[in-house]
PDB file of C-alpha atoms and ligand atoms in Angstrom:
ATOM      1  CA  MET A   1     -63.939  52.351 -34.683  1.00  0.00           C
ATOM      2  CA  GLU A   2     -62.665  49.144 -36.268  1.00  0.00           C
ATOM      3  CA  ARG A   3     -61.982  49.421 -39.978  1.00  0.00           C
ATOM      4  CA  ARG A   4     -64.371  47.549 -42.273  1.00  0.00           C
ATOM      5  CA  LYS A   5     -63.066  44.641 -44.336  1.00  0.00           C
ATOM      6  CA  ILE A   6     -62.603  45.769 -47.918  1.00  0.00           C
ATOM      7  CA  THR A   7     -63.940  43.415 -50.548  1.00  0.00           C
ATOM      8  CA  VAL A   8     -64.260  43.339 -54.300  1.00  0.00           C
ATOM      9  CA  GLN A   9     -67.770  44.761 -53.842  1.00  0.00           C
ATOM     10  CA  THR A  10     -66.322  47.680 -51.842  1.00  0.00           C
ATOM     11  CA  PHE A  11     -64.007  48.484 -54.770  1.00  0.00           C
ATOM     12  CA  LEU A  12     -66.945  48.473 -57.215  1.00  0.00           C
ATOM     13  CA  ASN A  13     -68.973  50.738 -54.904  1.00  0.00           C
ATOM     14  CA  MET A  14     -66.074  53.204 -54.576  1.00  0.00           C
ATOM     15  CA  LYS A  15     -66.076  54.139 -58.274  1.00  0.00           C
ATOM     16  CA  GLY A  16     -67.125  57.768 -58.613  1.00  0.00           C
ATOM     17  CA  ARG A  17     -67.500  58.112 -54.809  1.00  0.00           C
ATOM     18  CA  GLU A  18     -64.104  57.723 -53.199  1.00  0.00           C
ATOM     19  CA  LYS A  19     -60.591  57.367 -54.620  1.00  0.00           C
ATOM     20  CA  ILE A  20     -58.981  53.967 -54.120  1.00  0.00           C
ATOM     21  CA  ALA A  21     -55.473  53.970 -52.580  1.00  0.00           C
ATOM     22  CA  MET A  22     -53.397  50.827 -53.167  1.00  0.00           C
ATOM     23  CA  LEU A  23     -49.795  49.896 -52.421  1.00  0.00           C
ATOM     24  CA  THR A  24     -47.716  46.797 -52.867  1.00  0.00           C
ATOM     25  CA  ALA A  25     -46.456  44.808 -49.880  1.00  0.00           C
ATOM     26  CA  TYR A  26     -44.491  41.590 -49.931  1.00  0.00           C
ATOM     27  CA  ASP A  27     -44.059  40.486 -46.318  1.00  0.00           C
ATOM     28  CA  TYR A  28     -45.754  40.325 -42.905  1.00  0.00           C
ATOM     29  CA  PRO A  29     -44.354  43.494 -41.246  1.00  0.00           C
ATOM     30  CA  SER A  30     -44.905  45.761 -44.252  1.00  0.00           C
ATOM     31  CA  ALA A  31     -48.428  44.363 -44.716  1.00  0.00           C
ATOM     32  CA  LEU A  32     -49.234  45.198 -41.077  1.00  0.00           C
ATOM     33  CA  LEU A  33     -47.901  48.746 -41.562  1.00  0.00           C
ATOM     34  CA  VAL A  34     -49.597  49.617 -44.856  1.00  0.00           C
ATOM     35  CA  ASP A  35     -52.864  48.113 -43.641  1.00  0.00           C
ATOM     36  CA  ALA A  36     -52.750  50.103 -40.392  1.00  0.00           C
ATOM     37  CA  ALA A  37     -52.073  53.246 -42.463  1.00  0.00           C
ATOM     38  CA  GLY A  38     -55.366  52.710 -44.258  1.00  0.00           C
ATOM     39  CA  VAL A  39     -54.734  51.463 -47.796  1.00  0.00           C
ATOM     40  CA  ASP A  40     -57.795  50.028 -49.523  1.00  0.00           C
ATOM     41  CA  GLY A  41     -55.905  47.309 -51.339  1.00  0.00           C
ATOM     42  CA  ILE A  42     -52.571  45.521 -50.982  1.00  0.00           C
ATOM     43  CA  LEU A  43     -50.998  44.049 -54.102  1.00  0.00           C
ATOM     44  CA  VAL A  44     -48.439  41.313 -53.684  1.00  0.00           C
ATOM     45  CA  GLY A  45     -46.920  42.357 -56.988  1.00  0.00           C
ATOM     46  CA  ASP A  46     -44.427  40.426 -59.052  1.00  0.00           C
ATOM     47  CA  SER A  47     -42.454  43.695 -58.788  1.00  0.00           C
ATOM     48  CA  LEU A  48     -41.053  41.874 -55.744  1.00  0.00           C
ATOM     49  CA  GLY A  49     -38.701  40.253 -58.249  1.00  0.00           C
ATOM     50  CA  MET A  50     -37.097  43.650 -58.824  1.00  0.00           C
ATOM     51  CA  VAL A  51     -37.376  45.448 -55.478  1.00  0.00           C
ATOM     52  CA  VAL A  52     -36.900  42.459 -53.145  1.00  0.00           C
ATOM     53  CA  LEU A  53     -35.072  39.759 -55.119  1.00  0.00           C
ATOM     54  CA  GLY A  54     -32.856  42.050 -57.224  1.00  0.00           C
ATOM     55  CA  TYR A  55     -33.845  40.811 -60.705  1.00  0.00           C
ATOM     56  CA  GLU A  56     -33.702  43.084 -63.783  1.00  0.00           C
ATOM     57  CA  ASN A  57     -37.404  42.528 -64.501  1.00  0.00           C
ATOM     58  CA  THR A  58     -40.339  40.416 -63.295  1.00  0.00           C
ATOM     59  CA  LEU A  59     -39.893  37.440 -65.638  1.00  0.00           C
ATOM     60  CA  LYS A  60     -37.962  35.230 -63.208  1.00  0.00           C
ATOM     61  CA  VAL A  61     -40.600  35.421 -60.483  1.00  0.00           C
ATOM     62  CA  THR A  62     -42.191  31.993 -60.031  1.00  0.00           C
ATOM     63  CA  LEU A  63     -45.487  30.852 -58.605  1.00  0.00           C
ATOM     64  CA  ALA A  64     -43.522  29.351 -55.686  1.00  0.00           C
ATOM     65  CA  ASP A  65     -42.023  32.815 -54.958  1.00  0.00           C
ATOM     66  CA  MET A  66     -45.468  34.400 -55.085  1.00  0.00           C
ATOM     67  CA  LEU A  67     -46.997  31.799 -52.757  1.00  0.00           C
ATOM     68  CA  ILE A  68     -44.423  32.503 -50.040  1.00  0.00           C
ATOM     69  CA  HIS A  69     -45.008  36.265 -50.203  1.00  0.00           C
ATOM     70  CA  VAL A  70     -48.814  36.052 -50.501  1.00  0.00           C
ATOM     71  CA  ALA A  71     -48.957  33.770 -47.458  1.00  0.00           C
ATOM     72  CA  ALA A  72     -46.731  36.161 -45.455  1.00  0.00           C
ATOM     73  CA  VAL A  73     -48.954  39.144 -46.303  1.00  0.00           C
ATOM     74  CA  ALA A  74     -52.126  37.134 -45.580  1.00  0.00           C
ATOM     75  CA  ARG A  75     -50.803  36.328 -42.084  1.00  0.00           C
ATOM     76  CA  ALA A  76     -51.169  40.061 -41.315  1.00  0.00           C
ATOM     77  CA  ARG A  77     -54.944  39.515 -41.820  1.00  0.00           C
ATOM     78  CA  PRO A  78     -55.307  42.878 -43.604  1.00  0.00           C
ATOM     79  CA  LYS A  79     -58.598  44.757 -43.756  1.00  0.00           C
ATOM     80  CA  ALA A  80     -57.404  45.872 -47.197  1.00  0.00           C
ATOM     81  CA  LEU A  81     -58.288  43.705 -50.191  1.00  0.00           C
ATOM     82  CA  LEU A  82     -55.391  41.321 -50.830  1.00  0.00           C
ATOM     83  CA  VAL A  83     -54.613  41.000 -54.552  1.00  0.00           C
ATOM     84  CA  ALA A  84     -51.881  38.703 -55.903  1.00  0.00           C
ATOM     85  CA  ASP A  85     -50.092  38.983 -59.221  1.00  0.00           C
ATOM     86  CA  MET A  86     -50.146  35.931 -61.469  1.00  0.00           C
ATOM     87  CA  PRO A  87     -46.506  35.503 -62.472  1.00  0.00           C
ATOM     88  CA  PHE A  88     -45.193  35.192 -66.020  1.00  0.00           C
ATOM     89  CA  MET A  89     -46.353  32.042 -67.881  1.00  0.00           C
ATOM     90  CA  THR A  90     -48.836  30.855 -65.277  1.00  0.00           C
ATOM     91  CA  TYR A  91     -51.885  31.984 -67.322  1.00  0.00           C
ATOM     92  CA  GLU A  92     -50.754  32.753 -70.893  1.00  0.00           C
ATOM     93  CA  THR A  93     -50.877  29.015 -71.590  1.00  0.00           C
ATOM     94  CA  GLY A  94     -54.653  28.917 -71.131  1.00  0.00           C
ATOM     95  CA  PRO A  95     -57.565  28.851 -68.692  1.00  0.00           C
ATOM     96  CA  ARG A  96     -56.762  25.436 -67.164  1.00  0.00           C
ATOM     97  CA  ASP A  97     -53.210  26.445 -66.165  1.00  0.00           C
ATOM     98  CA  ALA A  98     -54.544  29.802 -64.989  1.00  0.00           C
ATOM     99  CA  LEU A  99     -57.152  28.109 -62.793  1.00  0.00           C
ATOM    100  CA  ARG A 100     -54.549  25.853 -61.198  1.00  0.00           C
ATOM    101  CA  ALA A 101     -52.197  28.786 -60.467  1.00  0.00           C
ATOM    102  CA  ALA A 102     -54.964  31.101 -59.237  1.00  0.00           C
ATOM    103  CA  ALA A 103     -56.342  28.379 -56.939  1.00  0.00           C
ATOM    104  CA  LYS A 104     -52.925  28.096 -55.264  1.00  0.00           C
ATOM    105  CA  LEU A 105     -52.738  31.874 -54.805  1.00  0.00           C
ATOM    106  CA  VAL A 106     -56.226  31.911 -53.282  1.00  0.00           C
ATOM    107  CA  ARG A 107     -55.334  29.027 -50.941  1.00  0.00           C
ATOM    108  CA  ALA A 108     -52.277  31.062 -49.866  1.00  0.00           C
ATOM    109  CA  GLY A 109     -54.584  33.940 -48.923  1.00  0.00           C
ATOM    110  CA  ALA A 110     -55.204  36.047 -52.058  1.00  0.00           C
ATOM    111  CA  GLU A 111     -58.688  37.516 -52.377  1.00  0.00           C
ATOM    112  CA  ALA A 112     -58.227  38.387 -56.047  1.00  0.00           C
ATOM    113  CA  VAL A 113     -55.625  37.737 -58.744  1.00  0.00           C
ATOM    114  CA  LYS A 114     -54.083  40.012 -61.376  1.00  0.00           C
ATOM    115  CA  PRO A 115     -52.890  38.643 -64.734  1.00  0.00           C
ATOM    116  CA  GLU A 116     -51.458  41.103 -67.290  1.00  0.00           C
ATOM    117  CA  GLY A 117     -53.023  41.701 -70.700  1.00  0.00           C
ATOM    118  CA  GLY A 118     -56.203  42.686 -72.526  1.00  0.00           C
ATOM    119  CA  GLN A 119     -58.350  41.035 -75.201  1.00  0.00           C
ATOM    120  CA  GLU A 120     -55.833  38.188 -75.637  1.00  0.00           C
ATOM    121  CA  ILE A 121     -56.549  36.876 -72.112  1.00  0.00           C
ATOM    122  CA  PHE A 122     -60.353  37.251 -72.312  1.00  0.00           C
ATOM    123  CA  ASP A 123     -60.885  33.460 -71.981  1.00  0.00           C
ATOM    124  CA  VAL A 124     -58.557  33.235 -68.980  1.00  0.00           C
ATOM    125  CA  VAL A 125     -60.282  36.059 -67.113  1.00  0.00           C
ATOM    126  CA  GLU A 126     -63.760  34.736 -67.924  1.00  0.00           C
ATOM    127  CA  ARG A 127     -62.867  31.222 -66.691  1.00  0.00           C
ATOM    128  CA  LEU A 128     -61.336  32.498 -63.433  1.00  0.00           C
ATOM    129  CA  VAL A 129     -64.351  34.710 -62.738  1.00  0.00           C
ATOM    130  CA  LYS A 130     -66.746  31.830 -63.498  1.00  0.00           C
ATOM    131  CA  ALA A 131     -64.822  29.757 -60.947  1.00  0.00           C
ATOM    132  CA  GLY A 132     -65.412  32.448 -58.326  1.00  0.00           C
ATOM    133  CA  ILE A 133     -61.932  33.976 -58.377  1.00  0.00           C
ATOM    134  CA  PRO A 134     -62.079  37.781 -58.629  1.00  0.00           C
ATOM    135  CA  VAL A 135     -59.782  39.237 -61.302  1.00  0.00           C
ATOM    136  CA  MET A 136     -58.132  42.651 -61.405  1.00  0.00           C
ATOM    137  CA  GLY A 137     -57.003  43.416 -64.988  1.00  0.00           C
ATOM    138  CA  HIS A 138     -53.702  45.093 -65.884  1.00  0.00           C
ATOM    139  CA  ILE A 139     -53.496  47.047 -69.146  1.00  0.00           C
ATOM    140  CA  GLY A 140     -51.330  49.769 -70.693  1.00  0.00           C
ATOM    141  CA  LEU A 141     -47.724  48.825 -70.016  1.00  0.00           C
ATOM    142  CA  ASN A 142     -47.500  45.123 -69.200  1.00  0.00           C
ATOM    143  CA  PRO A 143     -44.067  44.626 -67.546  1.00  0.00           C
ATOM    144  CA  GLN A 144     -44.193  40.868 -68.247  1.00  0.00           C
ATOM    145  CA  ARG A 145     -43.903  41.802 -71.966  1.00  0.00           C
ATOM    146  CA  VAL A 146     -40.749  43.854 -71.417  1.00  0.00           C
ATOM    147  CA  LEU A 147     -38.707  41.760 -73.871  1.00  0.00           C
ATOM    148  CA  ALA A 148     -41.169  42.338 -76.710  1.00  0.00           C
ATOM    149  CA  LEU A 149     -41.601  46.014 -75.787  1.00  0.00           C
ATOM    150  CA  GLY A 150     -37.859  46.672 -75.568  1.00  0.00           C
ATOM    151  CA  GLY A 151     -38.087  48.315 -72.136  1.00  0.00           C
ATOM    152  CA  PHE A 152     -40.462  49.874 -69.618  1.00  0.00           C
ATOM    153  CA  LYS A 153     -42.010  52.704 -71.660  1.00  0.00           C
ATOM    154  CA  LEU A 154     -45.053  54.940 -71.805  1.00  0.00           C
ATOM    155  CA  VAL A 155     -47.610  53.233 -74.054  1.00  0.00           C
ATOM    156  CA  GLY A 156     -50.779  54.582 -75.709  1.00  0.00           C
ATOM    157  CA  LYS A 157     -49.118  57.591 -77.316  1.00  0.00           C
ATOM    158  CA  THR A 158     -50.730  57.092 -80.744  1.00  0.00           C
ATOM    159  CA  GLU A 159     -54.496  57.092 -81.330  1.00  0.00           C
ATOM    160  CA  GLU A 160     -54.257  53.475 -82.517  1.00  0.00           C
ATOM    161  CA  GLN A 161     -52.552  52.386 -79.280  1.00  0.00           C
ATOM    162  CA  ALA A 162     -55.013  54.414 -77.197  1.00  0.00           C
ATOM    163  CA  LYS A 163     -57.980  52.731 -78.932  1.00  0.00           C
ATOM    164  CA  LYS A 164     -56.424  49.314 -78.293  1.00  0.00           C
ATOM    165  CA  ILE A 165     -56.096  50.118 -74.553  1.00  0.00           C
ATOM    166  CA  GLU A 166     -59.750  51.218 -74.467  1.00  0.00           C
ATOM    167  CA  GLU A 167     -60.794  47.996 -76.234  1.00  0.00           C
ATOM    168  CA  ASP A 168     -58.707  45.959 -73.793  1.00  0.00           C
ATOM    169  CA  ALA A 169     -60.469  47.663 -70.869  1.00  0.00           C
ATOM    170  CA  ARG A 170     -63.924  46.918 -72.286  1.00  0.00           C
ATOM    171  CA  ALA A 171     -62.980  43.297 -73.040  1.00  0.00           C
ATOM    172  CA  LEU A 172     -61.741  42.720 -69.473  1.00  0.00           C
ATOM    173  CA  GLN A 173     -64.897  44.303 -68.051  1.00  0.00           C
ATOM    174  CA  GLU A 174     -67.008  42.015 -70.257  1.00  0.00           C
ATOM    175  CA  ALA A 175     -64.972  39.000 -69.126  1.00  0.00           C
ATOM    176  CA  GLY A 176     -65.887  39.879 -65.538  1.00  0.00           C
ATOM    177  CA  ALA A 177     -62.880  41.762 -64.124  1.00  0.00           C
ATOM    178  CA  PHE A 178     -63.856  43.874 -61.079  1.00  0.00           C
ATOM    179  CA  ALA A 179     -61.126  46.531 -61.511  1.00  0.00           C
ATOM    180  CA  LEU A 180     -58.305  47.512 -63.860  1.00  0.00           C
ATOM    181  CA  VAL A 181     -54.749  48.599 -63.224  1.00  0.00           C
ATOM    182  CA  ILE A 182     -53.642  50.986 -65.973  1.00  0.00           C
ATOM    183  CA  GLU A 183     -49.871  51.403 -66.143  1.00  0.00           C
ATOM    184  CA  SER A 184     -47.708  54.033 -67.878  1.00  0.00           C
ATOM    185  CA  VAL A 185     -50.150  55.695 -70.257  1.00  0.00           C
ATOM    186  CA  PRO A 186     -50.807  59.387 -71.002  1.00  0.00           C
ATOM    187  CA  ALA A 187     -53.272  60.926 -68.528  1.00  0.00           C
ATOM    188  CA  GLY A 188     -55.787  61.594 -71.310  1.00  0.00           C
ATOM    189  CA  VAL A 189     -55.858  57.913 -72.260  1.00  0.00           C
ATOM    190  CA  ALA A 190     -56.393  56.837 -68.638  1.00  0.00           C
ATOM    191  CA  LYS A 191     -59.242  59.380 -68.414  1.00  0.00           C
ATOM    192  CA  ARG A 192     -60.907  58.004 -71.564  1.00  0.00           C
ATOM    193  CA  VAL A 193     -60.680  54.442 -70.237  1.00  0.00           C
ATOM    194  CA  THR A 194     -61.969  55.456 -66.795  1.00  0.00           C
ATOM    195  CA  GLU A 195     -64.991  57.144 -68.355  1.00  0.00           C
ATOM    196  CA  SER A 196     -65.717  54.216 -70.658  1.00  0.00           C
ATOM    197  CA  VAL A 197     -65.976  51.420 -68.061  1.00  0.00           C
ATOM    198  CA  LYS A 198     -68.177  50.816 -65.013  1.00  0.00           C
ATOM    199  CA  ILE A 199     -65.418  49.104 -63.023  1.00  0.00           C
ATOM    200  CA  PRO A 200     -62.800  51.147 -61.109  1.00  0.00           C
ATOM    201  CA  THR A 201     -59.496  52.013 -62.773  1.00  0.00           C
ATOM    202  CA  ILE A 202     -56.348  52.186 -60.652  1.00  0.00           C
ATOM    203  CA  CYS A 203     -53.423  54.012 -62.198  1.00  0.00           C
ATOM    204  CA  ILE A 204     -49.669  53.768 -61.890  1.00  0.00           C
ATOM    205  CA  GLY A 205     -48.010  56.352 -64.076  1.00  0.00           C
ATOM    206  CA  GLY A 206     -51.361  57.255 -65.658  1.00  0.00           C
ATOM    207  CA  GLY A 207     -52.164  60.647 -64.175  1.00  0.00           C
ATOM    208  CA  PRO A 208     -54.930  61.856 -61.860  1.00  0.00           C
ATOM    209  CA  HIS A 209     -58.152  60.946 -63.685  1.00  0.00           C
ATOM    210  CA  CYS A 210     -58.383  57.300 -62.583  1.00  0.00           C
ATOM    211  CA  ASP A 211     -60.597  55.962 -59.815  1.00  0.00           C
ATOM    212  CA  GLY A 212     -57.520  55.174 -57.731  1.00  0.00           C
ATOM    213  CA  GLN A 213     -53.745  55.001 -57.591  1.00  0.00           C
ATOM    214  CA  ILE A 214     -51.224  52.273 -56.880  1.00  0.00           C
ATOM    215  CA  LEU A 215     -47.486  52.540 -56.250  1.00  0.00           C
ATOM    216  CA  VAL A 216     -44.706  50.137 -55.337  1.00  0.00           C
ATOM    217  CA  LEU A 217     -44.017  50.395 -51.582  1.00  0.00           C
ATOM    218  CA  HIS A 218     -40.220  50.469 -52.009  1.00  0.00           C
ATOM    219  CA  ASP A 219     -40.533  53.486 -54.374  1.00  0.00           C
ATOM    220  CA  VAL A 220     -42.750  55.327 -51.856  1.00  0.00           C
ATOM    221  CA  LEU A 221     -40.329  54.649 -48.995  1.00  0.00           C
ATOM    222  CA  GLY A 222     -37.141  55.524 -50.877  1.00  0.00           C
ATOM    223  CA  LEU A 223     -35.866  51.943 -50.869  1.00  0.00           C
ATOM    224  CA  SER A 224     -35.723  51.325 -54.645  1.00  0.00           C
ATOM    225  CA  GLN A 225     -32.502  51.406 -56.605  1.00  0.00           C
ATOM    226  CA  ARG A 226     -34.149  52.759 -59.787  1.00  0.00           C
ATOM    227  CA  PRO A 227     -37.588  54.219 -59.016  1.00  0.00           C
ATOM    228  CA  PRO A 228     -39.714  55.215 -62.043  1.00  0.00           C
ATOM    229  CA  SER A 229     -40.185  58.948 -62.706  1.00  0.00           C
ATOM    230  CA  PHE A 230     -43.922  58.812 -61.888  1.00  0.00           C
ATOM    231  CA  ALA A 231     -43.397  57.434 -58.350  1.00  0.00           C
ATOM    232  CA  LYS A 232     -43.441  60.010 -55.545  1.00  0.00           C
ATOM    233  CA  ARG A 233     -41.026  59.295 -52.688  1.00  0.00           C
ATOM    234  CA  TYR A 234     -42.801  59.996 -49.386  1.00  0.00           C
ATOM    235  CA  ALA A 235     -39.926  58.990 -47.101  1.00  0.00           C
ATOM    236  CA  ASP A 236     -36.189  58.306 -47.155  1.00  0.00           C
ATOM    237  CA  ILE A 237     -36.073  55.030 -45.261  1.00  0.00           C
ATOM    238  CA  ALA A 238     -32.820  54.039 -46.989  1.00  0.00           C
ATOM    239  CA  SER A 239     -31.047  56.921 -45.198  1.00  0.00           C
ATOM    240  CA  ALA A 240     -32.701  56.001 -41.898  1.00  0.00           C
ATOM    241  CA  ILE A 241     -31.485  52.385 -42.260  1.00  0.00           C
ATOM    242  CA  ARG A 242     -27.958  53.403 -43.282  1.00  0.00           C
ATOM    243  CA  ASP A 243     -27.793  55.797 -40.330  1.00  0.00           C
ATOM    244  CA  ALA A 244     -29.115  53.269 -37.766  1.00  0.00           C
ATOM    245  CA  VAL A 245     -26.902  50.420 -39.014  1.00  0.00           C
ATOM    246  CA  GLY A 246     -23.868  52.739 -39.175  1.00  0.00           C
ATOM    247  CA  ARG A 247     -24.395  53.769 -35.542  1.00  0.00           C
ATOM    248  CA  TYR A 248     -24.805  50.112 -34.488  1.00  0.00           C
ATOM    249  CA  VAL A 249     -21.569  49.088 -36.252  1.00  0.00           C
ATOM    250  CA  ASP A 250     -19.752  52.046 -34.716  1.00  0.00           C
ATOM    251  CA  GLU A 251     -21.006  51.240 -31.185  1.00  0.00           C
ATOM    252  CA  VAL A 252     -20.050  47.545 -31.501  1.00  0.00           C
ATOM    253  CA  LYS A 253     -16.565  48.463 -32.732  1.00  0.00           C
ATOM    254  CA  ARG A 254     -16.095  50.923 -29.857  1.00  0.00           C
ATOM    255  CA  GLY A 255     -17.486  48.472 -27.254  1.00  0.00           C
ATOM    256  CA  VAL A 256     -20.328  50.886 -26.398  1.00  0.00           C
ATOM    257  CA  PHE A 257     -23.043  48.385 -27.287  1.00  0.00           C
ATOM    258  CA  PRO A 258     -24.218  46.401 -25.385  1.00  0.00           C
ATOM    259  CA  SER A 259     -24.303  48.801 -22.438  1.00  0.00           C
ATOM    260  CA  PRO A 260     -25.453  47.434 -19.012  1.00  0.00           C
ATOM    261  CA  GLU A 261     -29.199  47.956 -19.627  1.00  0.00           C
ATOM    262  CA  TYR A 262     -29.044  45.414 -22.470  1.00  0.00           C
ATOM    263  CA  TYR A 263     -27.525  42.451 -20.573  1.00  0.00           C
ATOM    264  CA  LYS A 264     -27.441  40.595 -17.246  1.00  0.00           C
ATOM    265  CA  GLU A 265     -24.187  39.377 -15.562  1.00  0.00           C
TER     266      GLU A 265
HETATM  267  O1  KIV B   1     -46.051  44.088 -59.741  1.00  0.00           O
HETATM  268  C1  KIV B   1     -46.530  45.173 -59.391  1.00  0.00           C
HETATM  269  O2  KIV B   1     -46.154  45.766 -58.381  1.00  0.00           O
HETATM  270  C2  KIV B   1     -47.581  45.742 -60.225  1.00  0.00           C
HETATM  271  C3  KIV B   1     -47.877  47.186 -60.042  1.00  0.00           C
HETATM  272  C4  KIV B   1     -46.814  47.952 -60.726  1.00  0.00           C
HETATM  273  C5  KIV B   1     -49.227  47.560 -60.496  1.00  0.00           C
HETATM  274  O3  KIV B   1     -48.145  45.081 -61.053  1.00  0.00           O
END
């Protein structure tokens, strides 16, 4: 049976019924693979700056970078919902800039966009939603604020911080967001947020009580240099690549490759 196309409405209907499984993907072949494996949503995350482009953090990722990767993933025509991150400083400057950036992401193939932040981006989220662009929120740890935070840390440890995260969640829901990513918070805080909103919550480093989970593909496959402690590695593709490339180099050096079945005289 052919898999149904997953939409924003599907995500909303899944809350309380079925857990949502999301992964990042940044290019055509990985999008084909994760989609065929059955993920509900693919995020073209600005984490590509770290795991693909080798930056220290996500701040150097530009809209031009994102457009290339979103278009590549969209060419896989995934059944999964295709969400694109809004990169640093494409929405903090206000709703008009946000609309312009989000429109480009949508034209590249995104079916929803994800800016980072809570109450402070209420106007941005509301304007995008009014324009017909679905918004996935991102609260808890916001990696685009790494300089102000002083590193990638667990947030929401004090009651004051936990309340702020809950207020952020409610504000984004009121602004029209259809789902929320909650990153790096104690499991109890993620549970409180999940129970206090009608839209699905999707956790990364937030424990098991959310409506879904998301991880970075390179962490799952064992391809990241510095994976976070909350990311489970499901495969060791780095070893498989090193082994395959090592054997290729060895065979070329020894004149074993190409053997007759790989060429014509
Ligand atoms: O950029 C990204 O991959 C993300 C996830 C960590 C949620 O925003």
